[in-house]
Amino acid sequence: MRLREVRPGDQRTLAGFDRDSVRARDPQVGGYRHWATHRGHASPDGFHFAIETLHNRTLVGSVWVETDPFAGRFSYGIGIGPQHRRCGYAADAVALLLAFMFERCRYRACEVSVNGSNFASLSLHGELGFREEARLRDAELRRGEIKYPVLMSITAEQFAERHLALTARGSGRSSRGRHWRVQRPGRHRRIAYSAGG
């Protein structure tokens, strides 16, 4: 997994993710619409990365980052195309972004707002070490479902501790996503052994 600059040629794919989410009536917060929202808003304190697989350079999503350099904080919005979800790409991309922002850019904290009904995103951020700060009372009723934002945060120190603990246990996430795995011998794959020398 790598984060790179969004290129003009990516626009069609990213806009397609928007359309696919709308067609599928995606229950995620706004689906992949952060691309549509942010593509026209250039900000001196924000930037947009494409999320690409290392294996075959497939564009699977993007992440929009907003920074507050004076406070040493940043936030982000991440979107993975519907056909690429549940493959580990979001977790890999967020971990990579946090490492870059904390270690290289020297930011001190990250804050995100997650829809309270988006259990996959809440779980993902919890696994990465984010802590819940507040559940805002500003609830929004849409299609018979209440939506409320959950504020979560992680500091550079918390991320470093968690990252070291995962590395020590050898349970760090793969940086390739779950759909690209090295084949292991099993009942469906035979290995030829040669007898003698």
mmCIF file of C-alpha atoms in Angstrom:
data_model
loop_
_atom_site.group_PDB
_atom_site.id
_atom_site.type_symbol
_atom_site.label_atom_id
_atom_site.label_comp_id
_atom_site.label_asym_id
_atom_site.label_seq_id
_atom_site.Cartn_x
_atom_site.Cartn_y
_atom_site.Cartn_z
ATOM 1 C CA MET A 1 0.000 0.000 0.000
ATOM 2 C CA ARG A 2 1.246 3.489 -0.778
ATOM 3 C CA LEU A 3 -0.067 7.023 -0.632
ATOM 4 C CA ARG A 4 0.742 9.229 -3.591
ATOM 5 C CA GLU A 5 -0.303 12.517 -5.122
ATOM 6 C CA VAL A 6 -3.681 12.470 -6.891
ATOM 7 C CA ARG A 7 -3.108 12.723 -10.641
ATOM 8 C CA PRO A 8 -5.513 14.116 -13.257
ATOM 9 C CA GLY A 9 -5.983 10.575 -14.613
ATOM 10 C CA ASP A 10 -7.348 9.435 -11.227
ATOM 11 C CA GLN A 11 -10.377 11.719 -11.365
ATOM 12 C CA ARG A 12 -12.468 9.371 -13.470
ATOM 13 C CA THR A 13 -11.882 6.378 -11.159
ATOM 14 C CA LEU A 14 -12.494 8.366 -7.977
ATOM 15 C CA ALA A 15 -15.681 9.918 -9.380
ATOM 16 C CA GLY A 16 -16.742 6.375 -10.386
ATOM 17 C CA PHE A 17 -16.399 5.294 -6.751
ATOM 18 C CA ASP A 18 -18.835 8.108 -5.892
ATOM 19 C CA ARG A 19 -21.351 6.905 -8.467
ATOM 20 C CA ASP A 20 -21.039 3.259 -7.372
ATOM 21 C CA SER A 21 -21.674 4.205 -3.732
ATOM 22 C CA VAL A 22 -24.764 6.222 -4.674
ATOM 23 C CA ARG A 23 -26.129 3.427 -6.901
ATOM 24 C CA ALA A 24 -25.655 0.857 -4.133
ATOM 25 C CA ARG A 25 -27.342 3.205 -1.617
ATOM 26 C CA ASP A 26 -24.274 2.808 0.513
ATOM 27 C CA PRO A 27 -25.053 3.101 4.239
ATOM 28 C CA GLN A 28 -21.611 4.579 4.950
ATOM 29 C CA VAL A 29 -21.486 8.269 5.863
ATOM 30 C CA GLY A 30 -21.752 9.914 2.494
ATOM 31 C CA GLY A 31 -20.302 6.820 0.841
ATOM 32 C CA TYR A 32 -17.214 7.875 -1.049
ATOM 33 C CA ARG A 33 -18.456 11.418 -1.467
ATOM 34 C CA HIS A 34 -15.479 13.019 0.207
ATOM 35 C CA TRP A 35 -13.853 12.919 -3.252
ATOM 36 C CA ALA A 36 -16.720 14.880 -4.767
ATOM 37 C CA THR A 37 -16.703 17.284 -1.830
ATOM 38 C CA HIS A 38 -12.997 18.007 -1.747
ATOM 39 C CA ARG A 39 -11.958 17.877 -5.379
ATOM 40 C CA GLY A 40 -12.878 21.529 -5.901
ATOM 41 C CA HIS A 41 -11.590 22.878 -2.585
ATOM 42 C CA ALA A 42 -7.890 23.568 -2.555
ATOM 43 C CA SER A 43 -6.683 24.654 0.856
ATOM 44 C CA PRO A 44 -3.206 25.700 1.944
ATOM 45 C CA ASP A 45 -3.675 23.553 5.059
ATOM 46 C CA GLY A 46 -5.014 20.477 3.294
ATOM 47 C CA PHE A 47 -3.943 17.888 0.763
ATOM 48 C CA HIS A 48 -5.313 14.848 -1.006
ATOM 49 C CA PHE A 49 -3.569 11.467 -1.450
ATOM 50 C CA ALA A 50 -4.498 8.585 -3.712
ATOM 51 C CA ILE A 51 -4.393 5.130 -2.086
ATOM 52 C CA GLU A 52 -2.715 2.621 -4.368
ATOM 53 C CA THR A 53 -1.728 -1.029 -3.991
ATOM 54 C CA LEU A 54 1.958 -1.869 -4.299
ATOM 55 C CA HIS A 55 1.333 -5.192 -6.007
ATOM 56 C CA ASN A 56 -0.316 -3.993 -9.205
ATOM 57 C CA ARG A 57 -0.672 -0.197 -8.709
ATOM 58 C CA THR A 58 -4.472 -0.369 -8.468
ATOM 59 C CA LEU A 59 -6.147 2.829 -7.266
ATOM 60 C CA VAL A 60 -8.463 1.723 -4.421
ATOM 61 C CA GLY A 61 -9.407 5.032 -2.798
ATOM 62 C CA SER A 62 -8.158 8.333 -1.477
ATOM 63 C CA VAL A 63 -7.615 10.235 1.736
ATOM 64 C CA TRP A 64 -8.119 13.959 2.320
ATOM 65 C CA VAL A 65 -6.015 15.534 5.079
ATOM 66 C CA GLU A 66 -6.732 18.827 6.862
ATOM 67 C CA THR A 67 -3.922 20.239 9.006
ATOM 68 C CA ASP A 68 -3.613 22.820 11.762
ATOM 69 C CA PRO A 69 0.179 23.381 11.887
ATOM 70 C CA PHE A 70 -0.021 25.909 14.740
ATOM 71 C CA ALA A 71 -1.861 23.485 17.029
ATOM 72 C CA GLY A 72 0.126 20.496 15.754
ATOM 73 C CA ARG A 73 -3.072 18.608 14.878
ATOM 74 C CA PHE A 74 -4.569 17.101 11.747
ATOM 75 C CA SER A 75 -7.691 15.246 10.677
ATOM 76 C CA TYR A 76 -8.629 13.219 7.626
ATOM 77 C CA GLY A 77 -11.446 11.685 5.642
ATOM 78 C CA ILE A 78 -10.845 8.372 3.911
ATOM 79 C CA GLY A 79 -12.799 6.703 1.148
ATOM 80 C CA ILE A 80 -12.295 3.248 -0.335
ATOM 81 C CA GLY A 81 -14.101 2.283 -3.533
ATOM 82 C CA PRO A 82 -17.030 -0.110 -2.867
ATOM 83 C CA GLN A 83 -15.397 -3.023 -4.686
ATOM 84 C CA HIS A 84 -12.188 -2.662 -2.632
ATOM 85 C CA ARG A 85 -13.709 -2.546 0.848
ATOM 86 C CA ARG A 86 -13.124 -5.184 3.527
ATOM 87 C CA CYS A 87 -9.648 -5.931 2.154
ATOM 88 C CA GLY A 88 -7.588 -4.102 4.784
ATOM 89 C CA TYR A 89 -6.727 -1.149 2.532
ATOM 90 C CA ALA A 90 -8.245 1.502 4.826
ATOM 91 C CA ALA A 91 -6.355 0.231 7.897
ATOM 92 C CA ASP A 92 -3.078 0.069 5.966
ATOM 93 C CA ALA A 93 -3.574 3.553 4.502
ATOM 94 C CA VAL A 94 -4.486 5.148 7.846
ATOM 95 C CA ALA A 95 -1.507 3.509 9.604
ATOM 96 C CA LEU A 96 0.781 4.760 6.832
ATOM 97 C CA LEU A 97 -0.715 8.271 7.034
ATOM 98 C CA LEU A 98 -0.340 8.388 10.826
ATOM 99 C CA ALA A 99 3.288 7.248 10.629
ATOM 100 C CA PHE A 100 4.026 9.917 7.998
ATOM 101 C CA MET A 101 2.260 12.748 9.818
ATOM 102 C CA PHE A 102 3.599 11.907 13.288
ATOM 103 C CA GLU A 103 7.127 10.762 12.491
ATOM 104 C CA ARG A 104 8.043 12.837 9.474
ATOM 105 C CA CYS A 105 5.893 15.936 9.744
ATOM 106 C CA ARG A 106 6.046 16.059 13.568
ATOM 107 C CA TYR A 107 2.326 16.574 14.212
ATOM 108 C CA ARG A 108 1.301 15.794 17.783
ATOM 109 C CA ALA A 109 -2.313 14.610 17.467
ATOM 110 C CA CYS A 110 -4.945 13.407 15.024
ATOM 111 C CA GLU A 111 -8.694 13.877 15.437
ATOM 112 C CA VAL A 112 -11.419 12.289 13.325
ATOM 113 C CA SER A 113 -15.188 12.367 13.291
ATOM 114 C CA VAL A 114 -16.904 9.039 12.552
ATOM 115 C CA ASN A 115 -20.609 8.425 11.993
ATOM 116 C CA GLY A 116 -21.905 6.580 15.070
ATOM 117 C CA SER A 117 -23.750 4.050 12.913
ATOM 118 C CA ASN A 118 -20.632 3.216 10.882
ATOM 119 C CA PHE A 119 -19.513 0.300 13.052
ATOM 120 C CA ALA A 120 -16.800 -0.796 10.610
ATOM 121 C CA SER A 121 -15.080 2.593 10.830
ATOM 122 C CA LEU A 122 -15.464 2.783 14.616
ATOM 123 C CA SER A 123 -13.911 -0.673 14.905
ATOM 124 C CA LEU A 124 -11.091 0.183 12.488
ATOM 125 C CA HIS A 125 -10.147 3.313 14.437
ATOM 126 C CA GLY A 126 -10.353 1.443 17.740
ATOM 127 C CA GLU A 127 -7.972 -1.235 16.423
ATOM 128 C CA LEU A 128 -5.540 1.468 15.323
ATOM 129 C CA GLY A 129 -5.461 2.931 18.852
ATOM 130 C CA PHE A 130 -7.885 5.848 18.533
ATOM 131 C CA ARG A 131 -9.816 6.702 21.684
ATOM 132 C CA GLU A 132 -13.376 7.943 21.764
ATOM 133 C CA GLU A 133 -13.520 11.537 22.986
ATOM 134 C CA ALA A 134 -17.211 12.383 22.635
ATOM 135 C CA ARG A 135 -20.497 11.470 21.008
ATOM 136 C CA LEU A 136 -22.060 14.705 19.868
ATOM 137 C CA ARG A 137 -25.728 15.302 20.562
ATOM 138 C CA ASP A 138 -26.134 16.943 17.171
ATOM 139 C CA ALA A 139 -28.096 14.001 15.764
ATOM 140 C CA GLU A 140 -29.375 14.004 12.199
ATOM 141 C CA LEU A 141 -32.406 11.984 11.150
ATOM 142 C CA ARG A 142 -32.118 10.610 7.646
ATOM 143 C CA ARG A 143 -34.272 7.870 6.085
ATOM 144 C CA GLY A 144 -35.521 6.795 9.503
ATOM 145 C CA GLU A 145 -32.028 6.394 10.943
ATOM 146 C CA ILE A 146 -30.322 8.647 13.466
ATOM 147 C CA LYS A 147 -26.800 9.714 12.598
ATOM 148 C CA TYR A 148 -24.474 11.299 15.107
ATOM 149 C CA PRO A 149 -20.752 12.008 14.987
ATOM 150 C CA VAL A 150 -18.306 10.234 17.298
ATOM 151 C CA LEU A 151 -15.107 12.210 17.892
ATOM 152 C CA MET A 152 -11.991 10.033 18.176
ATOM 153 C CA SER A 153 -8.353 10.962 18.601
ATOM 154 C CA ILE A 154 -4.843 9.574 18.905
ATOM 155 C CA THR A 155 -1.608 11.295 19.888
ATOM 156 C CA ALA A 156 1.831 10.735 18.414
ATOM 157 C CA GLU A 157 2.926 9.070 21.685
ATOM 158 C CA GLN A 158 -0.077 6.705 21.718
ATOM 159 C CA PHE A 159 0.542 5.766 18.095
ATOM 160 C CA ALA A 160 4.266 5.135 18.746
ATOM 161 C CA GLU A 161 3.509 2.927 21.774
ATOM 162 C CA ARG A 162 0.902 0.923 19.887
ATOM 163 C CA HIS A 163 3.107 0.585 16.817
ATOM 164 C CA LEU A 164 6.027 -0.687 18.933
ATOM 165 C CA ALA A 165 3.767 -3.152 20.770
ATOM 166 C CA LEU A 166 2.388 -4.565 17.500
ATOM 167 C CA THR A 167 5.872 -4.861 16.001
ATOM 168 C CA ALA A 168 7.181 -6.636 19.118
ATOM 169 C CA ARG A 169 4.309 -9.141 18.986
ATOM 170 C CA GLY A 170 4.797 -9.638 15.259
ATOM 171 C CA SER A 171 1.166 -8.863 14.608
ATOM 172 C CA GLY A 172 1.557 -5.797 12.425
ATOM 173 C CA ARG A 173 -0.810 -5.567 9.482
ATOM 174 C CA SER A 174 0.265 -6.637 6.050
ATOM 175 C CA SER A 175 0.952 -3.695 3.784
ATOM 176 C CA ARG A 176 -0.607 -5.414 0.779
ATOM 177 C CA GLY A 177 -4.271 -5.744 1.728
ATOM 178 C CA ARG A 178 -6.033 -8.998 2.494
ATOM 179 C CA HIS A 179 -6.777 -10.023 -1.076
ATOM 180 C CA TRP A 180 -3.152 -10.280 -2.132
ATOM 181 C CA ARG A 181 -1.576 -13.101 -0.221
ATOM 182 C CA VAL A 182 1.313 -15.419 -0.742
ATOM 183 C CA GLN A 183 0.015 -18.903 -1.519
ATOM 184 C CA ARG A 184 0.602 -21.442 1.181
ATOM 185 C CA PRO A 185 0.757 -25.194 0.680
ATOM 186 C CA GLY A 186 -2.566 -26.826 1.447
ATOM 187 C CA ARG A 187 -4.971 -29.405 0.141
ATOM 188 C CA HIS A 188 -5.660 -27.359 -3.010
ATOM 189 C CA ARG A 189 -2.032 -26.858 -3.941
ATOM 190 C CA ARG A 190 0.416 -29.687 -4.356
ATOM 191 C CA ILE A 191 4.146 -29.406 -3.983
ATOM 192 C CA ALA A 192 6.337 -31.730 -6.020
ATOM 193 C CA TYR A 193 9.148 -33.302 -4.033
ATOM 194 C CA SER A 194 12.103 -34.952 -5.683
ATOM 195 C CA ALA A 195 13.517 -38.138 -4.199
ATOM 196 C CA GLY A 196 17.231 -38.611 -3.831
ATOM 197 C CA GLY A 197 19.985 -36.120 -4.460
#
